[in-house]
PDB file of C-alpha atoms in Angstrom:
ATOM      1  CA  MET B   1     -26.360 -20.015 -16.401  1.00 46.00           C
ATOM      2  CA  ASP B   2     -22.634 -20.062 -15.698  1.00 68.00           C
ATOM      3  CA  ASN B   3     -20.430 -22.928 -16.822  1.00 76.00           C
ATOM      4  CA  GLU B   4     -19.316 -25.258 -14.099  1.00 91.00           C
ATOM      5  CA  TYR B   5     -16.059 -25.934 -15.937  1.00 95.00           C
ATOM      6  CA  ASP B   6     -13.426 -24.311 -18.143  1.00 97.00           C
ATOM      7  CA  ILE B   7     -12.162 -25.627 -21.470  1.00 97.00           C
ATOM      8  CA  GLY B   8      -8.438 -26.279 -21.729  1.00 97.00           C
ATOM      9  CA  LEU B   9      -5.914 -27.442 -24.294  1.00 98.00           C
ATOM     10  CA  ILE B  10      -3.279 -29.957 -23.170  1.00 97.00           C
ATOM     11  CA  THR B  11       0.115 -28.903 -24.505  1.00 97.00           C
ATOM     12  CA  ASN B  12       2.364 -31.408 -22.737  1.00 97.00           C
ATOM     13  CA  LEU B  13       2.150 -34.749 -20.940  1.00 95.00           C
ATOM     14  CA  ALA B  14       5.119 -35.698 -18.766  1.00 92.00           C
ATOM     15  CA  SER B  15       5.802 -37.376 -15.430  1.00 87.00           C
ATOM     16  CA  ASN B  16       2.094 -38.061 -14.785  1.00 92.00           C
ATOM     17  CA  VAL B  17       1.282 -34.341 -15.181  1.00 96.00           C
ATOM     18  CA  ALA B  18      -0.729 -32.690 -17.944  1.00 96.00           C
ATOM     19  CA  THR B  19       0.092 -29.051 -18.626  1.00 97.00           C
ATOM     20  CA  GLY B  20      -1.700 -26.666 -20.912  1.00 97.00           C
ATOM     21  CA  VAL B  21      -3.700 -23.460 -21.201  1.00 98.00           C
ATOM     22  CA  ILE B  22      -7.296 -22.451 -20.612  1.00 97.00           C
ATOM     23  CA  ILE B  23      -8.914 -21.565 -23.936  1.00 97.00           C
ATOM     24  CA  GLY B  24      -9.976 -17.932 -24.024  1.00 95.00           C
ATOM     25  CA  THR B  25      -7.704 -16.697 -21.233  1.00 95.00           C
ATOM     26  CA  ASN B  26      -4.414 -18.518 -21.967  1.00 96.00           C
ATOM     27  CA  GLU B  27      -4.095 -19.106 -18.218  1.00 97.00           C
ATOM     28  CA  PRO B  28      -1.734 -22.045 -17.674  1.00 97.00           C
ATOM     29  CA  PHE B  29      -2.803 -25.189 -15.810  1.00 97.00           C
ATOM     30  CA  GLU B  30      -0.984 -28.201 -14.429  1.00 97.00           C
ATOM     31  CA  ILE B  31      -2.999 -31.262 -13.431  1.00 96.00           C
ATOM     32  CA  LYS B  32      -1.759 -34.554 -12.051  1.00 94.00           C
ATOM     33  CA  MET B  33      -3.225 -37.326 -14.207  1.00 92.00           C
ATOM     34  CA  ARG B  34      -5.187 -40.130 -12.620  1.00 87.00           C
ATOM     35  CA  GLU B  35      -3.598 -43.505 -13.311  1.00 86.00           C
ATOM     36  CA  GLU B  36      -6.781 -44.941 -14.829  1.00 84.00           C
ATOM     37  CA  VAL B  37      -7.154 -42.187 -17.453  1.00 84.00           C
ATOM     38  CA  LYS B  38      -3.641 -41.143 -18.432  1.00 83.00           C
ATOM     39  CA  GLN B  39      -3.629 -43.504 -21.433  1.00 88.00           C
ATOM     40  CA  SER B  40      -6.737 -41.758 -22.797  1.00 90.00           C
ATOM     41  CA  LEU B  41      -5.215 -38.249 -22.699  1.00 92.00           C
ATOM     42  CA  SER B  42      -3.081 -36.877 -25.515  1.00 94.00           C
ATOM     43  CA  ARG B  43      -1.171 -33.750 -26.440  1.00 94.00           C
ATOM     44  CA  TYR B  44      -3.299 -31.032 -28.082  1.00 95.00           C
ATOM     45  CA  MET B  45      -6.489 -32.588 -26.696  1.00 95.00           C
ATOM     46  CA  VAL B  46      -9.299 -30.229 -25.696  1.00 96.00           C
ATOM     47  CA  VAL B  47     -10.566 -31.078 -22.197  1.00 96.00           C
ATOM     48  CA  ALA B  48     -13.060 -29.849 -19.614  1.00 95.00           C
ATOM     49  CA  ILE B  49     -11.411 -28.725 -16.363  1.00 96.00           C
ATOM     50  CA  ASN B  50     -12.974 -27.866 -13.006  1.00 95.00           C
ATOM     51  CA  LEU B  51     -13.098 -24.173 -12.148  1.00 95.00           C
ATOM     52  CA  ASP B  52     -10.146 -24.245  -9.746  1.00 95.00           C
ATOM     53  CA  HIS B  53      -8.054 -25.973 -12.454  1.00 95.00           C
ATOM     54  CA  THR B  54      -7.016 -28.893 -10.278  1.00 94.00           C
ATOM     55  CA  ASP B  55      -8.711 -31.800 -12.107  1.00 94.00           C
ATOM     56  CA  PHE B  56     -10.364 -32.799 -15.346  1.00 93.00           C
ATOM     57  CA  ILE B  57     -14.136 -33.241 -15.626  1.00 91.00           C
ATOM     58  CA  TYR B  58     -14.705 -36.954 -16.081  1.00 80.00           C
ATOM     59  CA  GLN B  59     -17.699 -38.483 -17.835  1.00 70.00           C
ATOM     60  CA  GLN B  60     -19.512 -40.890 -15.520  1.00 60.00           C
TER      61      GLN B  60
END
């Protein structure tokens, strides 16, 4: 079964944008943070990211 997400490491938070790299490939990502979750994100946090690297996977 294939993963439905990638794992990333946030390396910077600025101007409502989280930037970082995908773990394993070092591919960079840049995701606009949702207003309701930006306080819960931090630098060097490991996060789940959708496969097109446009949004985080949020727990329901």
